């Protein structure tokens, strides 16, 4: 029995000292990790509520006229988002042709922190100025969202809006801006508008990015292909993959512009 026990012990000793010669303490750590894998923090879902004007804290400043206000809680604390607009109003500045026009502005402010001690996280402003024709500058109805796409406990908010100065049936400039903790990820392109009954909407997630499409030599075809598509996805190059996937869907959801709106 003893020779067998000795042989077995020798075999185990050789086995333990062969291979990668891992430090015993390291091996114990590895075993502990396998038995007790690290727990991934669970990011609670973000629940945003819409605020009435009377519910907006006094320290939250509103530029122009209130459009919408939202409140939610995340790792930044209590968050308040207000969107607002100014105009259209008559602009005293004249165009290069000496024409007088109108201007309009869009605003958004994102506050976060303890109630009564908010800090401004994001400041947003866009505008269409000195337009002598029909002016468009507005948030697209139903397009503002508050999400936590990457589940990191910090919410993102998304704005989509149209800007245009036009005298014909042409698409407006459409923009999508997704913000997380003050960092912006954006898309810029054209809305889609049915300028004739024969014009069919055929844009999908597979071909909504103009930068990924082959060039066209025909100028008219190139112009029409731009309807409903955005220029590129460069702003999302270093963003979580969930962001661009969501942005594509939201772009297509709101890209069709109705005549008269």
GROMACS .gro file of C-alpha atoms in nm:
model
  261
    1UNK     CA    1   0.000   0.000   0.000
    2UNK     CA    2   0.275   0.246   0.092
    3UNK     CA    3   0.455   0.220  -0.246
    4UNK     CA    4   0.123   0.281  -0.419
    5UNK     CA    5   0.049   0.580  -0.198
    6UNK     CA    6   0.402   0.713  -0.253
    7UNK     CA    7   0.367   0.668  -0.630
    8UNK     CA    8   0.031   0.842  -0.629
    9UNK     CA    9   0.167   1.129  -0.423
   10UNK     CA   10   0.467   1.161  -0.655
   11UNK     CA   11   0.238   1.166  -0.959
   12UNK     CA   12   0.022   1.441  -0.807
   13UNK     CA   13   0.330   1.644  -0.713
   14UNK     CA   14   0.470   1.621  -1.067
   15UNK     CA   15   0.131   1.712  -1.214
   16UNK     CA   16   0.096   2.019  -0.991
   17UNK     CA   17   0.445   2.142  -1.083
   18UNK     CA   18   0.410   2.085  -1.458
   19UNK     CA   19   0.221   2.286  -1.718
   20UNK     CA   20   0.213   2.666  -1.689
   21UNK     CA   21   0.374   2.680  -1.339
   22UNK     CA   22   0.093   2.907  -1.221
   23UNK     CA   23   0.137   3.076  -0.885
   24UNK     CA   24  -0.067   2.881  -0.622
   25UNK     CA   25  -0.222   3.202  -0.494
   26UNK     CA   26  -0.324   3.292  -0.847
   27UNK     CA   27  -0.473   2.946  -0.894
   28UNK     CA   28  -0.676   2.992  -0.577
   29UNK     CA   29  -0.795   3.330  -0.702
   30UNK     CA   30  -0.896   3.178  -1.036
   31UNK     CA   31  -1.087   2.901  -0.857
   32UNK     CA   32  -1.264   3.153  -0.639
   33UNK     CA   33  -1.363   3.356  -0.944
   34UNK     CA   34  -1.503   3.049  -1.118
   35UNK     CA   35  -1.708   2.958  -0.815
   36UNK     CA   36  -1.813   3.317  -0.749
   37UNK     CA   37  -1.826   3.505  -1.081
   38UNK     CA   38  -1.843   3.885  -1.055
   39UNK     CA   39  -2.198   4.016  -1.042
   40UNK     CA   40  -2.279   4.261  -1.321
   41UNK     CA   41  -2.453   4.568  -1.185
   42UNK     CA   42  -2.815   4.582  -1.294
   43UNK     CA   43  -2.917   4.917  -1.439
   44UNK     CA   44  -3.277   4.986  -1.341
   45UNK     CA   45  -3.510   5.093  -1.619
   46UNK     CA   46  -3.551   5.465  -1.671
   47UNK     CA   47  -3.902   5.592  -1.611
   48UNK     CA   48  -3.952   5.944  -1.746
   49UNK     CA   49  -4.260   6.148  -1.667
   50UNK     CA   50  -4.389   6.447  -1.859
   51UNK     CA   51  -4.417   6.769  -1.658
   52UNK     CA   52  -4.671   7.047  -1.677
   53UNK     CA   53  -4.537   7.402  -1.681
   54UNK     CA   54  -4.639   7.448  -1.315
   55UNK     CA   55  -4.430   7.145  -1.211
   56UNK     CA   56  -4.103   7.272  -1.358
   57UNK     CA   57  -3.860   7.378  -1.079
   58UNK     CA   58  -3.810   7.753  -1.055
   59UNK     CA   59  -3.433   7.732  -1.115
   60UNK     CA   60  -3.487   7.564  -1.454
   61UNK     CA   61  -3.470   7.836  -1.718
   62UNK     CA   62  -3.688   7.825  -2.027
   63UNK     CA   63  -3.587   8.015  -2.338
   64UNK     CA   64  -3.877   8.127  -2.553
   65UNK     CA   65  -4.201   7.928  -2.526
   66UNK     CA   66  -4.217   7.591  -2.354
   67UNK     CA   67  -4.253   7.293  -2.585
   68UNK     CA   68  -4.211   6.996  -2.347
   69UNK     CA   69  -4.062   6.914  -2.008
   70UNK     CA   70  -3.954   6.573  -1.875
   71UNK     CA   71  -3.820   6.438  -1.546
   72UNK     CA   72  -3.643   6.111  -1.459
   73UNK     CA   73  -3.393   5.966  -1.212
   74UNK     CA   74  -3.067   5.789  -1.296
   75UNK     CA   75  -2.706   5.778  -1.174
   76UNK     CA   76  -2.671   6.151  -1.241
   77UNK     CA   77  -2.947   6.220  -0.989
   78UNK     CA   78  -3.278   6.385  -1.070
   79UNK     CA   79  -3.291   6.498  -1.433
   80UNK     CA   80  -3.501   6.770  -1.595
   81UNK     CA   81  -3.518   6.820  -1.973
   82UNK     CA   82  -3.698   7.122  -2.117
   83UNK     CA   83  -3.745   7.192  -2.487
   84UNK     CA   84  -3.868   7.526  -2.615
   85UNK     CA   85  -3.890   7.746  -2.923
   86UNK     CA   86  -3.890   8.107  -3.032
   87UNK     CA   87  -4.066   8.232  -3.344
   88UNK     CA   88  -4.112   8.248  -3.626
   89UNK     CA   89  -4.056   8.621  -3.585
   90UNK     CA   90  -3.978   8.901  -3.829
   91UNK     CA   91  -3.608   8.939  -3.880
   92UNK     CA   92  -3.466   9.287  -3.936
   93UNK     CA   93  -3.164   9.145  -4.114
   94UNK     CA   94  -3.200   9.132  -4.490
   95UNK     CA   95  -3.081   8.861  -4.725
   96UNK     CA   96  -2.815   8.913  -4.993
   97UNK     CA   97  -3.099   9.001  -5.231
   98UNK     CA   98  -3.229   9.268  -4.994
   99UNK     CA   99  -3.533   9.066  -4.887
  100UNK     CA  100  -3.671   9.068  -4.537
  101UNK     CA  101  -3.753   8.737  -4.377
  102UNK     CA  102  -3.831   8.547  -4.061
  103UNK     CA  103  -3.623   8.354  -3.810
  104UNK     CA  104  -3.704   8.076  -3.565
  105UNK     CA  105  -3.506   7.900  -3.291
  106UNK     CA  106  -3.519   7.572  -3.103
  107UNK     CA  107  -3.376   7.516  -2.755
  108UNK     CA  108  -3.320   7.231  -2.511
  109UNK     CA  109  -3.166   7.231  -2.164
  110UNK     CA  110  -3.082   6.921  -1.960
  111UNK     CA  111  -3.029   6.961  -1.587
  112UNK     CA  112  -2.920   6.693  -1.338
  113UNK     CA  113  -2.828   6.664  -0.971
  114UNK     CA  114  -3.000   6.704  -0.639
  115UNK     CA  115  -3.334   6.888  -0.638
  116UNK     CA  116  -3.259   7.257  -0.597
  117UNK     CA  117  -2.891   7.203  -0.684
  118UNK     CA  118  -2.917   7.112  -1.051
  119UNK     CA  119  -2.627   7.157  -1.291
  120UNK     CA  120  -2.664   7.212  -1.664
  121UNK     CA  121  -2.545   6.899  -1.845
  122UNK     CA  122  -2.651   6.979  -2.201
  123UNK     CA  123  -2.730   7.300  -2.387
  124UNK     CA  124  -2.891   7.270  -2.731
  125UNK     CA  125  -2.977   7.540  -2.984
  126UNK     CA  126  -3.070   7.529  -3.353
  127UNK     CA  127  -3.217   7.794  -3.577
  128UNK     CA  128  -3.333   7.894  -3.921
  129UNK     CA  129  -3.264   8.261  -3.988
  130UNK     CA  130  -3.362   8.539  -4.230
  131UNK     CA  131  -3.594   8.325  -4.441
  132UNK     CA  132  -3.790   8.522  -4.705
  133UNK     CA  133  -4.003   8.216  -4.795
  134UNK     CA  134  -4.188   7.956  -4.591
  135UNK     CA  135  -3.990   7.884  -4.275
  136UNK     CA  136  -3.983   7.552  -4.090
  137UNK     CA  137  -3.816   7.507  -3.751
  138UNK     CA  138  -3.971   7.263  -3.509
  139UNK     CA  139  -3.939   6.945  -3.307
  140UNK     CA  140  -4.111   6.652  -3.477
  141UNK     CA  141  -4.423   6.553  -3.280
  142UNK     CA  142  -4.374   6.242  -3.070
  143UNK     CA  143  -4.002   6.213  -3.142
  144UNK     CA  144  -3.851   6.308  -2.803
  145UNK     CA  145  -3.749   5.996  -2.612
  146UNK     CA  146  -3.567   5.914  -2.286
  147UNK     CA  147  -3.399   5.571  -2.282
  148UNK     CA  148  -3.113   5.371  -2.131
  149UNK     CA  149  -3.011   5.173  -2.438
  150UNK     CA  150  -2.674   5.055  -2.308
  151UNK     CA  151  -2.807   4.977  -1.959
  152UNK     CA  152  -2.538   5.176  -1.781
  153UNK     CA  153  -2.775   5.356  -1.547
  154UNK     CA  154  -2.740   5.691  -1.729
  155UNK     CA  155  -3.027   5.788  -1.955
  156UNK     CA  156  -3.000   5.917  -2.310
  157UNK     CA  157  -3.247   6.165  -2.453
  158UNK     CA  158  -3.319   6.207  -2.822
  159UNK     CA  159  -3.439   6.507  -3.021
  160UNK     CA  160  -3.554   6.510  -3.384
  161UNK     CA  161  -3.640   6.826  -3.569
  162UNK     CA  162  -3.687   6.991  -3.908
  163UNK     CA  163  -3.528   7.307  -4.047
  164UNK     CA  164  -3.613   7.463  -4.383
  165UNK     CA  165  -3.655   7.782  -4.582
  166UNK     CA  166  -3.839   7.691  -4.901
  167UNK     CA  167  -4.080   7.811  -5.165
  168UNK     CA  168  -4.137   7.477  -5.335
  169UNK     CA  169  -4.218   7.114  -5.257
  170UNK     CA  170  -3.878   7.007  -5.130
  171UNK     CA  171  -3.772   6.815  -4.818
  172UNK     CA  172  -3.657   6.989  -4.503
  173UNK     CA  173  -3.325   6.932  -4.335
  174UNK     CA  174  -3.387   6.670  -4.070
  175UNK     CA  175  -3.160   6.615  -3.773
  176UNK     CA  176  -3.147   6.358  -3.495
  177UNK     CA  177  -2.948   6.433  -3.181
  178UNK     CA  178  -2.894   6.167  -2.913
  179UNK     CA  179  -2.731   6.288  -2.590
  180UNK     CA  180  -2.583   6.090  -2.300
  181UNK     CA  181  -2.432   6.282  -2.009
  182UNK     CA  182  -2.364   6.584  -2.232
  183UNK     CA  183  -2.209   6.391  -2.521
  184UNK     CA  184  -2.386   6.425  -2.855
  185UNK     CA  185  -2.435   6.164  -3.127
  186UNK     CA  186  -2.605   6.302  -3.436
  187UNK     CA  187  -2.748   6.230  -3.779
  188UNK     CA  188  -2.816   6.492  -4.048
  189UNK     CA  189  -3.001   6.445  -4.374
  190UNK     CA  190  -3.329   6.519  -4.549
  191UNK     CA  191  -3.687   6.442  -4.464
  192UNK     CA  192  -3.890   6.245  -4.716
  193UNK     CA  193  -4.176   6.429  -4.882
  194UNK     CA  194  -4.416   6.303  -5.149
  195UNK     CA  195  -4.379   6.570  -5.414
  196UNK     CA  196  -4.581   6.365  -5.665
  197UNK     CA  197  -4.826   6.071  -5.638
  198UNK     CA  198  -4.579   5.846  -5.821
  199UNK     CA  199  -4.303   5.902  -5.567
  200UNK     CA  200  -4.282   5.596  -5.338
  201UNK     CA  201  -4.110   5.566  -5.003
  202UNK     CA  202  -3.853   5.285  -5.028
  203UNK     CA  203  -3.590   5.374  -4.767
  204UNK     CA  204  -3.493   5.103  -4.517
  205UNK     CA  205  -3.236   5.049  -4.244
  206UNK     CA  206  -3.015   4.875  -4.501
  207UNK     CA  207  -2.981   5.180  -4.727
  208UNK     CA  208  -3.064   5.483  -4.510
  209UNK     CA  209  -2.693   5.577  -4.476
  210UNK     CA  210  -2.584   5.766  -4.789
  211UNK     CA  211  -2.216   5.718  -4.708
  212UNK     CA  212  -2.257   5.342  -4.749
  213UNK     CA  213  -2.418   5.366  -5.094
  214UNK     CA  214  -2.237   5.368  -5.430
  215UNK     CA  215  -2.216   5.708  -5.603
  216UNK     CA  216  -2.464   5.801  -5.877
  217UNK     CA  217  -2.362   5.988  -6.190
  218UNK     CA  218  -2.709   6.120  -6.269
  219UNK     CA  219  -2.768   6.442  -6.072
  220UNK     CA  220  -3.147   6.402  -6.060
  221UNK     CA  221  -3.127   6.045  -5.936
  222UNK     CA  222  -2.868   6.149  -5.678
  223UNK     CA  223  -3.093   6.430  -5.553
  224UNK     CA  224  -3.398   6.204  -5.524
  225UNK     CA  225  -3.199   5.934  -5.345
  226UNK     CA  226  -3.112   6.185  -5.074
  227UNK     CA  227  -3.477   6.219  -4.976
  228UNK     CA  228  -3.530   6.041  -4.642
  229UNK     CA  229  -3.164   5.950  -4.589
  230UNK     CA  230  -2.885   6.085  -4.369
  231UNK     CA  231  -2.530   6.174  -4.474
  232UNK     CA  232  -2.323   5.941  -4.253
  233UNK     CA  233  -2.290   5.773  -3.913
  234UNK     CA  234  -1.953   5.923  -3.816
  235UNK     CA  235  -2.079   6.060  -3.484
  236UNK     CA  236  -2.166   5.706  -3.372
  237UNK     CA  237  -1.826   5.552  -3.452
  238UNK     CA  238  -1.731   5.521  -3.084
  239UNK     CA  239  -2.081   5.495  -2.940
  240UNK     CA  240  -2.236   5.178  -2.798
  241UNK     CA  241  -2.379   4.972  -3.085
  242UNK     CA  242  -2.726   5.005  -2.935
  243UNK     CA  243  -2.721   5.379  -3.008
  244UNK     CA  244  -2.692   5.365  -3.388
  245UNK     CA  245  -2.934   5.073  -3.413
  246UNK     CA  246  -3.192   5.277  -3.225
  247UNK     CA  247  -3.112   5.597  -3.418
  248UNK     CA  248  -3.171   5.426  -3.753
  249UNK     CA  249  -3.513   5.303  -3.644
  250UNK     CA  250  -3.611   5.640  -3.502
  251UNK     CA  251  -3.490   5.822  -3.813
  252UNK     CA  252  -3.714   5.611  -4.035
  253UNK     CA  253  -4.004   5.633  -3.791
  254UNK     CA  254  -4.022   6.012  -3.822
  255UNK     CA  255  -3.865   6.087  -4.160
  256UNK     CA  256  -4.185   6.114  -4.367
  257UNK     CA  257  -4.289   6.477  -4.376
  258UNK     CA  258  -4.653   6.554  -4.445
  259UNK     CA  259  -4.750   6.841  -4.670
  260UNK     CA  260  -4.870   7.145  -4.481
  261UNK     CA  261  -4.703   7.056  -4.148
   0.00000   0.00000   0.00000
